[in-house]
DNA sequence: GTCTATAGCTTGATAGAC
DNA sequence: GTCTATCAAGCTATAGAC
């Protein structure tokens, strides 16, 4: 594995565990086994690092949603897979997803990172809106109200469920939080 | 106003804007107009400060829920007031509530603060559970599923809605997120 | 209860050799 | 691309005078 990728892995994990202000170039250097100033060769400023982490994360997430769309037929099955994605991102209650970490640490981020973060949110809501719109045709999710609002609520539910589960370091909290949503999905 | 209260005000606001690692004793000292070491007289360690902020916040929140319970008749009206509480806590999109800030910054908090945070979450869920349980009698909220799960989902929805709105610094995001929930309340 | 002074450490970032 | 050496600034925290 190349050094840049190893550094990004280290930084993303640390950021999702402890927040963007909760890890340093020194931590990354120790993790990867190089000297601290060498990290600056790959990411001159921490703002560069913030952007690189988000861009890679964003690309992976987009790919995940594409895979979910392709490998699941009904809207309900797609929604269920989406919830699983956020459940897995918790890594047993030790992490939150990058969006939760960045949203909470918004004040330490540059304007372009914040705007990319908001575009990430929009992308997720757009995808969910289509799912809920399809659900009102295939009836795989019960009593769907306005698809756009349902989509926004679902994204917030995922982020909030992660926060509560992270606070307790307990996946059961996540499961309890999403159970009403999942119960609306037809088998 | 006494110095301790002024310091708590400064710290709570800063924490909700920038996270617990995002402000320092120096910031508080400047805010209140005293020297930095004087802050240590009131809160020797930053861990003491973390606890004091949460305890005061918790007491205020409990009082707010009590007021909501007393001044609203139907379950739907109580839920609507609860949502407003979280909307106001956003302060126009500049802040999140303390629980969101603490949950995201969990790694920097001591064990007793984390356990108090989890008790705060439980208290909120308990209160909401009663609201949803009453709603299945007074029919002021439509299609209520399991009250405990609805309660957990509602807390997560509030925290997630705050995160998304904070990321965008835009209250409209909050309103869009909670609109499906509010539309379930009978007029 | 507030002050000045300071300790001891970590941070992000740079200079310059190899 | 990685290193050693270093910087200025920030942090939490303490000592001791008033």
Coordinates of C-alpha atoms (C1' of nucleotides) in Angstrom, one line a residue, chain A residues 3 34-35 37-38 41-42, chain D residues 1-7:
Chain A
X3 CA 2.1 5.9 1.9
X34 CA 7.2 7.7 9.1
X35 CA 8.5 10.9 10.6
X37 CA 7.3 16.2 8.7
X38 CA 7.0 13.5 6.0
X41 CA 4.9 16.2 2.0
X42 CA 1.6 14.4 1.2
Chain D
dG1 C1' 10.1 10.9 -0.5
dT2 C1' 12.0 10.8 3.9
dC3 C1' 14.9 12.5 7.4
dT4 C1' 16.7 15.7 11.6
dA5 C1' 16.3 19.9 13.7
dT6 C1' 13.7 23.6 14.8
dC7 C1' 10.1 27.3 15.2

